[in-house]
CSV table of C-alpha atoms in Angstrom, one decimal:
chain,number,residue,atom,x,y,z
A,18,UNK,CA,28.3,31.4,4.2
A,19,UNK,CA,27.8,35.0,3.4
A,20,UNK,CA,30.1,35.8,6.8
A,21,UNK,CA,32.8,33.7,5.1
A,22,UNK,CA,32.2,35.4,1.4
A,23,UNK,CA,32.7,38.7,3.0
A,24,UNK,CA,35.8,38.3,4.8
A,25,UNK,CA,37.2,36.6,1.6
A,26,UNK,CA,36.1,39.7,0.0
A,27,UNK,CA,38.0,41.7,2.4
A,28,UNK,CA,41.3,40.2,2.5
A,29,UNK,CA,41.4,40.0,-1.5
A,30,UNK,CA,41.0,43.8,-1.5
A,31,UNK,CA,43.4,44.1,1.5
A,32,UNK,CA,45.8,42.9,-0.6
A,33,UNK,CA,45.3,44.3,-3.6
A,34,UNK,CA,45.1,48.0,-2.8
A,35,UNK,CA,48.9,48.6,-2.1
A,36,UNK,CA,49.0,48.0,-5.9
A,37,UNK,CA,46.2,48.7,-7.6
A,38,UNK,CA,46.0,52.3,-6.0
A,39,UNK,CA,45.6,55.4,-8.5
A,40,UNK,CA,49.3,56.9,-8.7
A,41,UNK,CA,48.2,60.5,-8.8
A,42,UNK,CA,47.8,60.5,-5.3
A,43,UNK,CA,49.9,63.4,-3.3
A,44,UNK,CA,52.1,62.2,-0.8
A,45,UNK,CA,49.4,62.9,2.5
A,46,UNK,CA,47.0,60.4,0.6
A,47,UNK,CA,50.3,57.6,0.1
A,48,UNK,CA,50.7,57.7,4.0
A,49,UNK,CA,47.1,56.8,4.9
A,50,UNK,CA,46.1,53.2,5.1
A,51,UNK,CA,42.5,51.8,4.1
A,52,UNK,CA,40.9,49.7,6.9
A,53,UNK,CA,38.5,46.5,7.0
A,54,UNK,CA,35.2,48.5,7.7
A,55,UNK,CA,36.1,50.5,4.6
A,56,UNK,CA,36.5,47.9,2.0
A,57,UNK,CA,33.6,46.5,3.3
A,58,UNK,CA,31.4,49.8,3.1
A,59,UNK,CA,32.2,49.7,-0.3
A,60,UNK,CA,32.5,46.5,-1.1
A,61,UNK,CA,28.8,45.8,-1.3
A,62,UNK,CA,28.3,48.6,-3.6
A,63,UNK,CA,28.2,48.3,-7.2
A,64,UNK,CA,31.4,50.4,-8.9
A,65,UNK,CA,28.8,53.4,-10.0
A,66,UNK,CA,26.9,53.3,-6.5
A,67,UNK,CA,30.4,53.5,-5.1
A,68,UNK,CA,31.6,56.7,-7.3
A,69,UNK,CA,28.4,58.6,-6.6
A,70,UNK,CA,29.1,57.6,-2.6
A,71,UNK,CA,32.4,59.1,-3.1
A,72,UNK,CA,31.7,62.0,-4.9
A,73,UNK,CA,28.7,63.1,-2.3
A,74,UNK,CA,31.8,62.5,0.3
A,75,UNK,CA,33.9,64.2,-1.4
A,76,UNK,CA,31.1,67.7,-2.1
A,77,UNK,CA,30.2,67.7,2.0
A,78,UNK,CA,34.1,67.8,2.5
A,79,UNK,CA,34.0,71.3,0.1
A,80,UNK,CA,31.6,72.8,2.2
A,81,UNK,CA,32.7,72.0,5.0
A,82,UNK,CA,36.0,74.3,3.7
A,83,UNK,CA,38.6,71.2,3.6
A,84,UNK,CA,40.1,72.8,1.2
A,85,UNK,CA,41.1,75.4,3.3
A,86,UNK,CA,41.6,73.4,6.3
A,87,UNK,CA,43.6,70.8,5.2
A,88,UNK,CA,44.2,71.4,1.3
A,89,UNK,CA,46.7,68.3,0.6
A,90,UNK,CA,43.9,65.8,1.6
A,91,UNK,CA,41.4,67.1,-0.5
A,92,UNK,CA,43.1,67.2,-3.8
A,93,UNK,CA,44.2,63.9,-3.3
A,94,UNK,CA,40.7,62.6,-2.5
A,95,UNK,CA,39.4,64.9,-5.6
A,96,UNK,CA,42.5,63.4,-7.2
A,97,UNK,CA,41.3,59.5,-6.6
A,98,UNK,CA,37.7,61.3,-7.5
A,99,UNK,CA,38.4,62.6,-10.9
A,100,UNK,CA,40.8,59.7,-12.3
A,101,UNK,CA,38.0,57.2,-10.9
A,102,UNK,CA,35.8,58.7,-12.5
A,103,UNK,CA,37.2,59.0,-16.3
A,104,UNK,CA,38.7,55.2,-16.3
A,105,UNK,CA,35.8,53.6,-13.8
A,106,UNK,CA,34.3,51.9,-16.9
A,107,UNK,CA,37.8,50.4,-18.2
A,108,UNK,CA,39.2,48.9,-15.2
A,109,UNK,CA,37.8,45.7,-12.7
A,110,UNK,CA,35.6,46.3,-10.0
A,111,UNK,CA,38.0,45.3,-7.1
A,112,UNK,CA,40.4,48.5,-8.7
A,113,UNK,CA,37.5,50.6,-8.6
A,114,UNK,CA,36.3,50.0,-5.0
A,115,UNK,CA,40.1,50.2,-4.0
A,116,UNK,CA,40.6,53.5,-5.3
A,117,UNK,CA,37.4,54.9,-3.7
A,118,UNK,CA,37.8,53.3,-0.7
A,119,UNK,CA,41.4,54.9,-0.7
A,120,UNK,CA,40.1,58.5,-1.3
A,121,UNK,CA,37.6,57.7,1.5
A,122,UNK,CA,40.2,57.0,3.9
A,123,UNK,CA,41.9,60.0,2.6
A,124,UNK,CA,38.8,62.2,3.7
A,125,UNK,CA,38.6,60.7,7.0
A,126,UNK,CA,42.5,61.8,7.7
A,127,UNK,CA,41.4,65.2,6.4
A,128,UNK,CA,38.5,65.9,8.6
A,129,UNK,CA,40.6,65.1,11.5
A,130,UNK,CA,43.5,67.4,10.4
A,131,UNK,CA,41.2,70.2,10.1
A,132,UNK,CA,40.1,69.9,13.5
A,133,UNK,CA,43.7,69.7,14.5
A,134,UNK,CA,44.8,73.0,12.1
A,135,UNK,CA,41.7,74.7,14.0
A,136,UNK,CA,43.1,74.0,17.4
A,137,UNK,CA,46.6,75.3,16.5
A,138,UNK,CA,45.6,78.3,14.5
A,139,UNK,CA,42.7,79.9,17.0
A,140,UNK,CA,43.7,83.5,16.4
A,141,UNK,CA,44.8,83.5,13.3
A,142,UNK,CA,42.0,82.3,11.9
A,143,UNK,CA,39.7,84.3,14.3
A,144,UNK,CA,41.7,87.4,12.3
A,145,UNK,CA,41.0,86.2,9.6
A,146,UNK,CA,37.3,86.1,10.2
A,147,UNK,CA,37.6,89.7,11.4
A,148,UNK,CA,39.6,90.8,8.1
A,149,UNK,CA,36.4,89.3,6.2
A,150,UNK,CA,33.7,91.2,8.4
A,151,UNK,CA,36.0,94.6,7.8
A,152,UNK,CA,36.0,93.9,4.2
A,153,UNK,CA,39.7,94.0,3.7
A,154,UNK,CA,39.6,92.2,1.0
A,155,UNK,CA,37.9,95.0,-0.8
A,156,UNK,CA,40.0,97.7,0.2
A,157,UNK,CA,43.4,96.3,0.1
A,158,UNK,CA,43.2,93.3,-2.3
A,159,UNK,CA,47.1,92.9,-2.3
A,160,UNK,CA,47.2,93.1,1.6
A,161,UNK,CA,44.7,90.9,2.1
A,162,UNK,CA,45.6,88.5,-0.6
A,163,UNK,CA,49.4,88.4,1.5
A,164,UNK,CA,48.0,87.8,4.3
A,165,UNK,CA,46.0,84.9,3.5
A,166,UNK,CA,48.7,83.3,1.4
A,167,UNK,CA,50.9,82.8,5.1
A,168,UNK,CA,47.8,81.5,6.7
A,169,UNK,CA,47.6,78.7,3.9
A,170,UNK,CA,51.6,78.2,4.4
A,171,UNK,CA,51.1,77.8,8.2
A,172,UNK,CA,47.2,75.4,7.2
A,173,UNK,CA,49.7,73.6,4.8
A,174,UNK,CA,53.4,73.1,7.7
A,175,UNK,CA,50.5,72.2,9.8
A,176,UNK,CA,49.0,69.3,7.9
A,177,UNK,CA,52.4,68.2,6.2
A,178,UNK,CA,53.6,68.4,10.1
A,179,UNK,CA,56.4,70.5,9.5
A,180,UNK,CA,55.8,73.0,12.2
A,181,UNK,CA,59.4,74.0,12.2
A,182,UNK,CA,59.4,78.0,13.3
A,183,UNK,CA,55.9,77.7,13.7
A,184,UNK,CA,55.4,79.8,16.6
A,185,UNK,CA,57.7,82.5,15.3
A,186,UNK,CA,56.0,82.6,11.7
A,187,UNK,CA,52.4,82.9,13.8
A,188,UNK,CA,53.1,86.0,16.2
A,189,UNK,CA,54.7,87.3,12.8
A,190,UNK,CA,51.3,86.5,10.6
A,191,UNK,CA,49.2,88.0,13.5
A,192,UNK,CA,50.8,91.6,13.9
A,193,UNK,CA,50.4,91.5,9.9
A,194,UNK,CA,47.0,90.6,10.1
A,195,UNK,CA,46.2,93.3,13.2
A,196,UNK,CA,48.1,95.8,11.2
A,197,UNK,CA,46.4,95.6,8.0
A,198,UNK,CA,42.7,95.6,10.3
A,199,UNK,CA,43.7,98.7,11.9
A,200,UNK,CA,44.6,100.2,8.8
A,201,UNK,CA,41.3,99.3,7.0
A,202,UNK,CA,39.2,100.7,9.3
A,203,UNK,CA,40.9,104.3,9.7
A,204,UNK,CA,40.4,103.8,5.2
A,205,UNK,CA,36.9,103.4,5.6
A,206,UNK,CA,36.5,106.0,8.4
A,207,UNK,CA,38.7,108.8,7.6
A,208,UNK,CA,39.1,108.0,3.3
A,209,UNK,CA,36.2,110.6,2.6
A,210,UNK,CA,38.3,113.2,4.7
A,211,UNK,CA,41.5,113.3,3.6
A,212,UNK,CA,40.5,113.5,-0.5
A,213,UNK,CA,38.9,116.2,1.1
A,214,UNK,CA,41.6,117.8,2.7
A,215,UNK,CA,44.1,116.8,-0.3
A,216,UNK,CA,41.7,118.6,-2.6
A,217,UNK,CA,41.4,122.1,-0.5
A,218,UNK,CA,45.5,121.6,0.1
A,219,UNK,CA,45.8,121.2,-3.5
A,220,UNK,CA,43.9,124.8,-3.8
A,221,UNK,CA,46.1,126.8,-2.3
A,222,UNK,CA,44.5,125.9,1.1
A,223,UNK,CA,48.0,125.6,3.4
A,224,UNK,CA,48.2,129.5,1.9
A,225,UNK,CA,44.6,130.9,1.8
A,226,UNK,CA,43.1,129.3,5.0
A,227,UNK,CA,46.0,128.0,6.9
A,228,UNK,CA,44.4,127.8,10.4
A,229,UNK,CA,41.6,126.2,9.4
A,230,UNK,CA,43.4,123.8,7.3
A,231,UNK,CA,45.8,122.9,9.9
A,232,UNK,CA,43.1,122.1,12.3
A,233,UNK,CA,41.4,119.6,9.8
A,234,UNK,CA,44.8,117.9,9.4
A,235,UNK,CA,45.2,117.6,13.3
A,236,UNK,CA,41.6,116.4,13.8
A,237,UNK,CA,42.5,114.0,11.1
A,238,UNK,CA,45.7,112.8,12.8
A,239,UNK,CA,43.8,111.9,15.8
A,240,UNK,CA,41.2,110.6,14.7
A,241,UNK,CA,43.4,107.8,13.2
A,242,UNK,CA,45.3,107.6,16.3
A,243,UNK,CA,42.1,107.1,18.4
A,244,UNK,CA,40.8,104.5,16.3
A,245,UNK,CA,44.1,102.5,16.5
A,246,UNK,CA,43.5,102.5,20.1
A,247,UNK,CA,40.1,100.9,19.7
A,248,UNK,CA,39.8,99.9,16.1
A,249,UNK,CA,36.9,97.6,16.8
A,250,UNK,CA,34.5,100.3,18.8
A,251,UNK,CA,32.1,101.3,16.5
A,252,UNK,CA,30.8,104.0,18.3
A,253,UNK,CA,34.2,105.4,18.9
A,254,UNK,CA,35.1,104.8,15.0
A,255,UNK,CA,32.0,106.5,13.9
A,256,UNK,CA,33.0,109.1,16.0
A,257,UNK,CA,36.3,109.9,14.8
A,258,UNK,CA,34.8,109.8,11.1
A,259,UNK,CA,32.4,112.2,11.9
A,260,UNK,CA,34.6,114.7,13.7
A,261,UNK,CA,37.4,114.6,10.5
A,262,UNK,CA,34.8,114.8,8.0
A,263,UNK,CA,33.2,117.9,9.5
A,264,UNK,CA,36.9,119.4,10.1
A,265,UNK,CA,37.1,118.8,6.0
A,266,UNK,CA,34.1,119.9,5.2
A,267,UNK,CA,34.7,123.2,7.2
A,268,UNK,CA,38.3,123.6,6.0
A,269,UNK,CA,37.2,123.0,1.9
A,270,UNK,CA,34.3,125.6,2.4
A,271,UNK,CA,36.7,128.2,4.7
A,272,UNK,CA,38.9,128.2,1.9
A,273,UNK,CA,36.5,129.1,-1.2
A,274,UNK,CA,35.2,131.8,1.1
A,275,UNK,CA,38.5,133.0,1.1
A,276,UNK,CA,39.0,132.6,-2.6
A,277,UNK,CA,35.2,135.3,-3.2
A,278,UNK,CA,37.2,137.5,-0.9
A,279,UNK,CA,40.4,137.7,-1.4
A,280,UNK,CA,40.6,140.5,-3.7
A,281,UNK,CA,38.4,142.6,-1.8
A,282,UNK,CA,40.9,143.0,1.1
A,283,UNK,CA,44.1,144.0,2.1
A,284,UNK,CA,44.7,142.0,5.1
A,285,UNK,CA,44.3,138.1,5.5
A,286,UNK,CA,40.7,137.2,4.4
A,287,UNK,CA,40.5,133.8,6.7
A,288,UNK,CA,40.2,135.7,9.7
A,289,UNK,CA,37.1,137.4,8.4
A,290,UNK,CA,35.6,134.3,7.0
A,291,UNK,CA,36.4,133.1,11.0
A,292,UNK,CA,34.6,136.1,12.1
A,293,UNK,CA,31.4,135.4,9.6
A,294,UNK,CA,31.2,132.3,10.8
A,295,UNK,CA,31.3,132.6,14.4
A,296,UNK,CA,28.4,135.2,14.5
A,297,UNK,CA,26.6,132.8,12.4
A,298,UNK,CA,27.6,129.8,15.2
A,299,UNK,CA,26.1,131.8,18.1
A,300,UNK,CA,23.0,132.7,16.9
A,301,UNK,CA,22.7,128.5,15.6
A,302,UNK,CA,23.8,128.0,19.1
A,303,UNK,CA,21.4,130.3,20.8
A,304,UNK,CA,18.2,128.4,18.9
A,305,UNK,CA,19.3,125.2,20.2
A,306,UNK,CA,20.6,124.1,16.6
A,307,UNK,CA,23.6,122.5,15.6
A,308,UNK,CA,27.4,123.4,14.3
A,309,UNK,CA,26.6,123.9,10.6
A,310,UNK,CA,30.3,125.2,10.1
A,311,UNK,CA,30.6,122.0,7.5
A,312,UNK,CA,28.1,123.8,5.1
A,313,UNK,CA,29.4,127.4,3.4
A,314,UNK,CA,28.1,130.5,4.7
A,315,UNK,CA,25.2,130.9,2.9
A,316,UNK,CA,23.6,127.7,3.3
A,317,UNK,CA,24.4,128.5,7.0
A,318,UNK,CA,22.6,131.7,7.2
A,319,UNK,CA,19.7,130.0,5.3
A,320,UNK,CA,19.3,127.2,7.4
A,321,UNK,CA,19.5,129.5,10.6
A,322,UNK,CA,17.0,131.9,9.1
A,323,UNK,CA,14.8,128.5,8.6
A,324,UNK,CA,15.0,127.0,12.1
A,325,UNK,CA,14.6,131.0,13.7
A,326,UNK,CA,11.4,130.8,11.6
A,327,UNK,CA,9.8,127.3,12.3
A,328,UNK,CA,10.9,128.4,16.6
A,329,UNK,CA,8.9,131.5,16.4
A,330,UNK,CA,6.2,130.2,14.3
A,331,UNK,CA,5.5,127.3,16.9
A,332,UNK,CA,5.8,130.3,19.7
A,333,UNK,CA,2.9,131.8,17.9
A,334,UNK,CA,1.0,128.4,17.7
A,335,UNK,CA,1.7,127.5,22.0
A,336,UNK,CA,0.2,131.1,22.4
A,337,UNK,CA,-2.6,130.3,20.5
A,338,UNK,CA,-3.6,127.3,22.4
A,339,UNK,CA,-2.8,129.3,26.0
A,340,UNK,CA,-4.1,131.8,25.6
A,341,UNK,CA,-1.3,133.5,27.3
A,342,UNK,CA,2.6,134.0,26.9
A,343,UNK,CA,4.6,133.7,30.1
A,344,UNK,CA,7.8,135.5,30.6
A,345,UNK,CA,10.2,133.2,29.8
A,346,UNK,CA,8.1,132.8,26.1
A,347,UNK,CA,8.3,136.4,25.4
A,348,UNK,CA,12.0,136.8,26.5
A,349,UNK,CA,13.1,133.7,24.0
A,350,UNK,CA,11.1,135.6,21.1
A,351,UNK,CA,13.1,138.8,22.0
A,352,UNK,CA,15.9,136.8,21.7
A,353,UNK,CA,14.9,134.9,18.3
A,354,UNK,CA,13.6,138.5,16.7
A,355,UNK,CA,17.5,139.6,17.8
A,356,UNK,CA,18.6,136.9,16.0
A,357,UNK,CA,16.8,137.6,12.8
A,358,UNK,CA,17.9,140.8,12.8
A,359,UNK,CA,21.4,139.4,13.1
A,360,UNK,CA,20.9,137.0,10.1
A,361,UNK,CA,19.6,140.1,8.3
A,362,UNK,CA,22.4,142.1,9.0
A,363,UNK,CA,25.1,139.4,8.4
A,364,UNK,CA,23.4,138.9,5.0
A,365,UNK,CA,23.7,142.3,3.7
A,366,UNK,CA,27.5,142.4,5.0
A,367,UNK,CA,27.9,139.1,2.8
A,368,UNK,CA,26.2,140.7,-0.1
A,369,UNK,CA,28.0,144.4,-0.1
A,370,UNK,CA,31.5,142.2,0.3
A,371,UNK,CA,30.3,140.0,-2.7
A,372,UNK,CA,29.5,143.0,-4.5
């Protein structure tokens, strides 16, 4: 008996679902038919039971990103959701069920589309995955924004299967989308450098410090050409951001040098800021220390004087504990009391130019 109620209960909804359908529905939703098992599933249910079934359906299909993935079969399930929702208590059960039975078939159609749009879109969408991890989004909003927008028209030919001059539109979307990656990157790695190099250009730096200038501009140029080569080597990218930074750093600090000096000489100043420098750069060199040529001259000298202090003082300290000083110890403190005299002397040039 309750075999013969059900299927009763079937075919009455079977055939009253072509007609009793909500007509929002978007075209994908009109195509898809309802089946047996779905009814059924339903059937049982009473109308509120059924709408909180469907809603639940309907939240696991957001977060599963159908919207996204196949856009056109969840609006019209949310569709069926919404109108179901407001008129559930003013229409027959059998209506009810039919509708959310419909959206439930819709969501069924959906889930396999997305899989399908996932096959047929592999690069693109890992792109877009790498666009998101570069933060693309942030730095070029617009860009990004465009670039999305033809992914969704190629989600949306893809689930309305109109895939006319697909292929064309996707190796088109994917030097966009490589293009706009490359360009992000050498932003966020070389950004800090050229506001930099703007801002000593924009002092008179192609005039007072031309050399040095130049030579950030060319680091800079290459650096961007090297991480178009590899945009996604980190290492290599760090690399490049470093190098052009320093070459900025050195430029802007070369050039207000030559702006203390200029008046003091006849002849062109940034050769003698060159010259401060490099004496500077071998004694750093000669204690084992780094290039500090991104720092201005004094905090150079100041730093070197620091590091030829803490060397010899932990000489002083290994003797101590020795006992004795071998001969390589006491010709590396000749060399580090040479270099403080060096310091000292390059100090008091700075000061009588400065006065």
């Amino acid at each position: 008996m309750h075999t013969q109620k059900h299927q009763a209960w079937v075919v009455i909804f079977g055939g009253l679902l072509c007609l009793q359908l909500v007509g929002c529905a978007t075209n994908v939703g009109k195509t898809v038919k309802v089946s047996d098992e779905q009814l059924a599933k339903f059937g049982t249910l009473s109308a509120a039971d059924a709408l909180a079934a469907l809603e639940t359906r309907v939240n696991e299909a957001m977060k599963a990103n159908m919207p996204f993935f196949a856009p056109n079969y969840y609006r019209s399930a949310s569709e069926i959701l919404s109108d179901t929702r407001k008129s559930a208590e003013k229409k027959p059960k059998d209506e009810v069920i039919g509708n959310i039975a419909k959206a439930d078939a819709i969501l069924d159609k959906g889930q396999t589309m997305m899989a399908i749009v996932q096959s047929r879109l592999v690069n693109e969408l890992a792109l877009k995955d790498q666009l998101d991890k570069d933060n693309v989004g942030k730095v070029f909003p617009k860009e990004y924004e465009n670039s999305i927008g033809k992914l969704s028209n190629l989600i949306e030919k893809i689930e309305l299967e109109k895939t006319d001059n697909l292929d064309k539109d996707k190796i088109e979307l994917i030097k966009t989308m490589q293009a706009l990656d490359v360009r992000t990157i050498q932003y966020t790695a070389l950004h800090e450098s050229e506001v930099l190099n703007e801002d000593t250009r924009s002092k008179d730096g192609e005039e007072q410090a031309p050399a040095t200038l130049a030579e950030a501009l060319r680091i800079y140029l290459d650096a961007g050409n090297r991480i178009a080569q590899a945009p996604h080597d980190e290492a290599l990218v760090q690399r490049a951001g470093a190098d052009t930074l320093f070459a900025a750093r050195h430029a802007r600090y070369v050039n207000e040098r030559v702006l203390i000096l200029q008046n003091k000489f006849k002849e062109a100043v940034e050769p003698i800021v060159l010259e401060e420098e490099k004496r500077l750069l071998d004694i750093s060199t000669a204690l084992g220390h780094k290039d500090l040529r991104d720092q201005s001259i004094e905090n150079q000298a100041g730093e070197i004087a620091q590091v030829a202090g803490e060397v010899l003082q932990g000489q002083h300290k290994s003797k101590q504990e020795i006992g004795a000083v071998n001969n390589q110890s006491k010709a590396f403190e000749t060399r580090l009391n040479e270099a403080n005299d060096t310091i000292r002397q390059v100090n008091t040039k700075l000061a009588e130019k400065d006065t």
